[in-house]
């Protein structure tokens, strides 16, 4: 397959997914604004600190062996690291979404370890391949860059499928786990307030899942398009 064809197809796929996911700046701003709602934040402020929430949810899920770490003060991304079996909690003290975010990472810790390890290892191989293939192509060390492009497209598709499955599964289930956790804290938070929080989680997730998947796809397509442009220079 010619480099130009791969480039055109990548751009078409990007446009199609942009239309399919109905991604817009307005949706992104709606999620951001909702996550900073002070009234909602006050409702969840009565719940324990993030580390304790994480411990409680892990216990609920029957997985107490996970290490819990705190990210840097400026960190906004929480994540589960399969290599160290640890959860890094970002600086998310003042947001009601913290319960669902922590539940999300706890769910990652009980997902199929084979998939988690595949995603971890293959993601690093993929990044290394992209850097080496792009460098070799830029310096004209590869006579048939179209072959490298096809391999890059194949690897991107595989990684997207695996990563999308893992993240969509965690995002979808986190809402229910967060609700179940809050229901165990009925002495701190009322049933009515739990419903308010969960309803707003639903509002976030309605666009959040689509936005994440689009962003994931955008990252892979950007690499493919960049490689094709380098190959055509």
JSON list of N, CA, C and O in Angstrom, two decimals, residues 4 12 14 22-23 28 33 35 43 46 58 61 118 122 131 136 138 142 145 147 149 169 178 182 189 197 199 213 222:
[
{"chain": "A", "resi": 4, "resn": "UNK", "atom": "N", "xyz": [0.96, 7.52, 0.36]},
{"chain": "A", "resi": 4, "resn": "UNK", "atom": "CA", "xyz": [-0.07, 8.55, 0.15]},
{"chain": "A", "resi": 4, "resn": "UNK", "atom": "C", "xyz": [-1.46, 7.98, 0.47]},
{"chain": "A", "resi": 4, "resn": "UNK", "atom": "O", "xyz": [-2.30, 8.66, 1.08]},
{"chain": "A", "resi": 12, "resn": "UNK", "atom": "N", "xyz": [-9.12, 10.32, 6.62]},
{"chain": "A", "resi": 12, "resn": "UNK", "atom": "CA", "xyz": [-10.55, 10.00, 6.47]},
{"chain": "A", "resi": 12, "resn": "UNK", "atom": "C", "xyz": [-11.09, 9.35, 7.74]},
{"chain": "A", "resi": 12, "resn": "UNK", "atom": "O", "xyz": [-12.18, 9.70, 8.22]},
{"chain": "A", "resi": 14, "resn": "UNK", "atom": "N", "xyz": [-9.93, 9.66, 10.73]},
{"chain": "A", "resi": 14, "resn": "UNK", "atom": "CA", "xyz": [-9.97, 10.71, 11.76]},
{"chain": "A", "resi": 14, "resn": "UNK", "atom": "C", "xyz": [-11.25, 11.53, 11.64]},
{"chain": "A", "resi": 14, "resn": "UNK", "atom": "O", "xyz": [-11.95, 11.77, 12.64]},
{"chain": "A", "resi": 22, "resn": "UNK", "atom": "N", "xyz": [-19.02, 12.65, 17.79]},
{"chain": "A", "resi": 22, "resn": "UNK", "atom": "CA", "xyz": [-19.61, 13.98, 18.04]},
{"chain": "A", "resi": 22, "resn": "UNK", "atom": "C", "xyz": [-18.78, 14.74, 19.07]},
{"chain": "A", "resi": 22, "resn": "UNK", "atom": "O", "xyz": [-19.29, 15.29, 20.05]},
{"chain": "A", "resi": 23, "resn": "UNK", "atom": "N", "xyz": [-17.48, 14.73, 18.85]},
{"chain": "A", "resi": 23, "resn": "UNK", "atom": "CA", "xyz": [-16.56, 15.38, 19.76]},
{"chain": "A", "resi": 23, "resn": "UNK", "atom": "C", "xyz": [-16.58, 16.89, 19.52]},
{"chain": "A", "resi": 23, "resn": "UNK", "atom": "O", "xyz": [-16.52, 17.35, 18.39]},
{"chain": "A", "resi": 28, "resn": "UNK", "atom": "N", "xyz": [-16.20, 19.11, 26.01]},
{"chain": "A", "resi": 28, "resn": "UNK", "atom": "CA", "xyz": [-15.03, 19.06, 26.88]},
{"chain": "A", "resi": 28, "resn": "UNK", "atom": "C", "xyz": [-15.13, 20.10, 27.99]},
{"chain": "A", "resi": 28, "resn": "UNK", "atom": "O", "xyz": [-14.85, 19.82, 29.16]},
{"chain": "A", "resi": 33, "resn": "UNK", "atom": "N", "xyz": [-16.19, 21.98, 33.55]},
{"chain": "A", "resi": 33, "resn": "UNK", "atom": "CA", "xyz": [-16.96, 22.87, 34.43]},
{"chain": "A", "resi": 33, "resn": "UNK", "atom": "C", "xyz": [-17.71, 22.07, 35.48]},
{"chain": "A", "resi": 33, "resn": "UNK", "atom": "O", "xyz": [-17.77, 22.47, 36.65]},
{"chain": "A", "resi": 35, "resn": "UNK", "atom": "N", "xyz": [-16.91, 19.15, 36.69]},
{"chain": "A", "resi": 35, "resn": "UNK", "atom": "CA", "xyz": [-15.96, 18.59, 37.65]},
{"chain": "A", "resi": 35, "resn": "UNK", "atom": "C", "xyz": [-15.51, 19.58, 38.69]},
{"chain": "A", "resi": 35, "resn": "UNK", "atom": "O", "xyz": [-15.00, 19.19, 39.75]},
{"chain": "A", "resi": 43, "resn": "UNK", "atom": "N", "xyz": [-20.32, 18.00, 48.82]},
{"chain": "A", "resi": 43, "resn": "UNK", "atom": "CA", "xyz": [-21.04, 16.77, 49.18]},
{"chain": "A", "resi": 43, "resn": "UNK", "atom": "C", "xyz": [-20.07, 15.63, 49.44]},
{"chain": "A", "resi": 43, "resn": "UNK", "atom": "O", "xyz": [-20.21, 14.88, 50.41]},
{"chain": "A", "resi": 46, "resn": "UNK", "atom": "N", "xyz": [-17.17, 15.18, 52.68]},
{"chain": "A", "resi": 46, "resn": "UNK", "atom": "CA", "xyz": [-17.42, 14.51, 53.97]},
{"chain": "A", "resi": 46, "resn": "UNK", "atom": "C", "xyz": [-16.85, 13.09, 53.97]},
{"chain": "A", "resi": 46, "resn": "UNK", "atom": "O", "xyz": [-16.72, 12.48, 55.04]},
{"chain": "A", "resi": 58, "resn": "UNK", "atom": "N", "xyz": [-10.62, -1.06, 47.21]},
{"chain": "A", "resi": 58, "resn": "UNK", "atom": "CA", "xyz": [-9.83, -2.27, 46.92]},
{"chain": "A", "resi": 58, "resn": "UNK", "atom": "C", "xyz": [-10.30, -3.44, 47.78]},
{"chain": "A", "resi": 58, "resn": "UNK", "atom": "O", "xyz": [-10.39, -4.58, 47.32]},
{"chain": "A", "resi": 61, "resn": "UNK", "atom": "N", "xyz": [-13.43, -4.84, 46.42]},
{"chain": "A", "resi": 61, "resn": "UNK", "atom": "CA", "xyz": [-13.19, -5.63, 45.21]},
{"chain": "A", "resi": 61, "resn": "UNK", "atom": "C", "xyz": [-12.37, -6.89, 45.49]},
{"chain": "A", "resi": 61, "resn": "UNK", "atom": "O", "xyz": [-12.09, -7.67, 44.58]},
{"chain": "A", "resi": 118, "resn": "UNK", "atom": "N", "xyz": [0.06, -7.17, 28.49]},
{"chain": "A", "resi": 118, "resn": "UNK", "atom": "CA", "xyz": [0.20, -7.01, 27.04]},
{"chain": "A", "resi": 118, "resn": "UNK", "atom": "C", "xyz": [0.16, -5.52, 26.69]},
{"chain": "A", "resi": 118, "resn": "UNK", "atom": "O", "xyz": [0.99, -5.03, 25.91]},
{"chain": "A", "resi": 122, "resn": "UNK", "atom": "N", "xyz": [3.40, -3.96, 25.10]},
{"chain": "A", "resi": 122, "resn": "UNK", "atom": "CA", "xyz": [3.20, -3.61, 23.70]},
{"chain": "A", "resi": 122, "resn": "UNK", "atom": "C", "xyz": [3.22, -2.09, 23.49]},
{"chain": "A", "resi": 122, "resn": "UNK", "atom": "O", "xyz": [3.67, -1.61, 22.45]},
{"chain": "A", "resi": 131, "resn": "UNK", "atom": "N", "xyz": [9.51, 5.59, 17.07]},
{"chain": "A", "resi": 131, "resn": "UNK", "atom": "CA", "xyz": [10.67, 6.48, 17.09]},
{"chain": "A", "resi": 131, "resn": "UNK", "atom": "C", "xyz": [11.78, 5.99, 16.15]},
{"chain": "A", "resi": 131, "resn": "UNK", "atom": "O", "xyz": [12.35, 6.78, 15.39]},
{"chain": "A", "resi": 136, "resn": "UNK", "atom": "N", "xyz": [14.79, 6.26, 11.03]},
{"chain": "A", "resi": 136, "resn": "UNK", "atom": "CA", "xyz": [15.39, 5.58, 9.89]},
{"chain": "A", "resi": 136, "resn": "UNK", "atom": "C", "xyz": [14.81, 6.09, 8.57]},
{"chain": "A", "resi": 136, "resn": "UNK", "atom": "O", "xyz": [15.53, 6.25, 7.58]},
{"chain": "A", "resi": 138, "resn": "UNK", "atom": "N", "xyz": [13.47, 9.10, 8.08]},
{"chain": "A", "resi": 138, "resn": "UNK", "atom": "CA", "xyz": [13.90, 10.49, 7.91]},
{"chain": "A", "resi": 138, "resn": "UNK", "atom": "C", "xyz": [15.30, 10.57, 7.30]},
{"chain": "A", "resi": 138, "resn": "UNK", "atom": "O", "xyz": [15.59, 11.43, 6.45]},
{"chain": "A", "resi": 142, "resn": "UNK", "atom": "N", "xyz": [15.75, 3.37, 5.04]},
{"chain": "A", "resi": 142, "resn": "UNK", "atom": "CA", "xyz": [14.80, 2.31, 4.70]},
{"chain": "A", "resi": 142, "resn": "UNK", "atom": "C", "xyz": [14.29, 2.55, 3.27]},
{"chain": "A", "resi": 142, "resn": "UNK", "atom": "O", "xyz": [13.69, 3.59, 2.97]},
{"chain": "A", "resi": 145, "resn": "UNK", "atom": "N", "xyz": [9.57, 2.45, 2.96]},
{"chain": "A", "resi": 145, "resn": "UNK", "atom": "CA", "xyz": [8.90, 2.95, 4.17]},
{"chain": "A", "resi": 145, "resn": "UNK", "atom": "C", "xyz": [7.43, 2.55, 4.25]},
{"chain": "A", "resi": 145, "resn": "UNK", "atom": "O", "xyz": [6.84, 2.58, 5.33]},
{"chain": "A", "resi": 147, "resn": "UNK", "atom": "N", "xyz": [6.20, -0.32, 3.98]},
{"chain": "A", "resi": 147, "resn": "UNK", "atom": "CA", "xyz": [6.11, -1.53, 4.81]},
{"chain": "A", "resi": 147, "resn": "UNK", "atom": "C", "xyz": [6.09, -1.15, 6.28]},
{"chain": "A", "resi": 147, "resn": "UNK", "atom": "O", "xyz": [5.30, -1.68, 7.08]},
{"chain": "A", "resi": 149, "resn": "UNK", "atom": "N", "xyz": [5.10, 1.65, 7.45]},
{"chain": "A", "resi": 149, "resn": "UNK", "atom": "CA", "xyz": [3.82, 2.33, 7.69]},
{"chain": "A", "resi": 149, "resn": "UNK", "atom": "C", "xyz": [2.70, 1.33, 7.94]},
{"chain": "A", "resi": 149, "resn": "UNK", "atom": "O", "xyz": [1.87, 1.51, 8.83]},
{"chain": "A", "resi": 169, "resn": "UNK", "atom": "N", "xyz": [-14.08, -0.39, 29.82]},
{"chain": "A", "resi": 169, "resn": "UNK", "atom": "CA", "xyz": [-14.57, -1.30, 30.87]},
{"chain": "A", "resi": 169, "resn": "UNK", "atom": "C", "xyz": [-14.45, -0.64, 32.24]},
{"chain": "A", "resi": 169, "resn": "UNK", "atom": "O", "xyz": [-15.39, -0.65, 33.03]},
{"chain": "A", "resi": 178, "resn": "UNK", "atom": "N", "xyz": [-18.32, 3.17, 42.53]},
{"chain": "A", "resi": 178, "resn": "UNK", "atom": "CA", "xyz": [-18.32, 4.41, 43.33]},
{"chain": "A", "resi": 178, "resn": "UNK", "atom": "C", "xyz": [-19.62, 4.53, 44.12]},
{"chain": "A", "resi": 178, "resn": "UNK", "atom": "O", "xyz": [-19.62, 4.90, 45.29]},
{"chain": "A", "resi": 182, "resn": "UNK", "atom": "N", "xyz": [-20.05, 4.56, 48.21]},
{"chain": "A", "resi": 182, "resn": "UNK", "atom": "CA", "xyz": [-20.71, 5.65, 48.94]},
{"chain": "A", "resi": 182, "resn": "UNK", "atom": "C", "xyz": [-21.87, 5.14, 49.79]},
{"chain": "A", "resi": 182, "resn": "UNK", "atom": "O", "xyz": [-22.15, 5.67, 50.87]},
{"chain": "A", "resi": 189, "resn": "UNK", "atom": "N", "xyz": [-22.84, 10.30, 54.23]},
{"chain": "A", "resi": 189, "resn": "UNK", "atom": "CA", "xyz": [-23.47, 10.88, 53.05]},
{"chain": "A", "resi": 189, "resn": "UNK", "atom": "C", "xyz": [-24.87, 10.28, 52.87]},
{"chain": "A", "resi": 189, "resn": "UNK", "atom": "O", "xyz": [-25.04, 9.05, 52.96]},
{"chain": "A", "resi": 197, "resn": "UNK", "atom": "N", "xyz": [-24.79, 12.81, 43.21]},
{"chain": "A", "resi": 197, "resn": "UNK", "atom": "CA", "xyz": [-23.42, 12.58, 42.73]},
{"chain": "A", "resi": 197, "resn": "UNK", "atom": "C", "xyz": [-23.40, 11.61, 41.57]},
{"chain": "A", "resi": 197, "resn": "UNK", "atom": "O", "xyz": [-22.77, 11.86, 40.52]},
{"chain": "A", "resi": 199, "resn": "UNK", "atom": "N", "xyz": [-25.81, 10.79, 39.50]},
{"chain": "A", "resi": 199, "resn": "UNK", "atom": "CA", "xyz": [-26.44, 11.37, 38.31]},
{"chain": "A", "resi": 199, "resn": "UNK", "atom": "C", "xyz": [-25.47, 12.28, 37.56]},
{"chain": "A", "resi": 199, "resn": "UNK", "atom": "O", "xyz": [-25.48, 12.33, 36.32]},
{"chain": "A", "resi": 213, "resn": "UNK", "atom": "N", "xyz": [-12.00, 7.81, 24.11]},
{"chain": "A", "resi": 213, "resn": "UNK", "atom": "CA", "xyz": [-11.73, 6.94, 22.97]},
{"chain": "A", "resi": 213, "resn": "UNK", "atom": "C", "xyz": [-11.28, 7.73, 21.75]},
{"chain": "A", "resi": 213, "resn": "UNK", "atom": "O", "xyz": [-10.41, 7.28, 20.99]},
{"chain": "A", "resi": 222, "resn": "UNK", "atom": "N", "xyz": [-2.30, 10.41, 14.78]},
{"chain": "A", "resi": 222, "resn": "UNK", "atom": "CA", "xyz": [-1.31, 11.48, 14.66]},
{"chain": "A", "resi": 222, "resn": "UNK", "atom": "C", "xyz": [0.06, 10.90, 14.35]},
{"chain": "A", "resi": 222, "resn": "UNK", "atom": "O", "xyz": [0.80, 11.43, 13.51]}
]
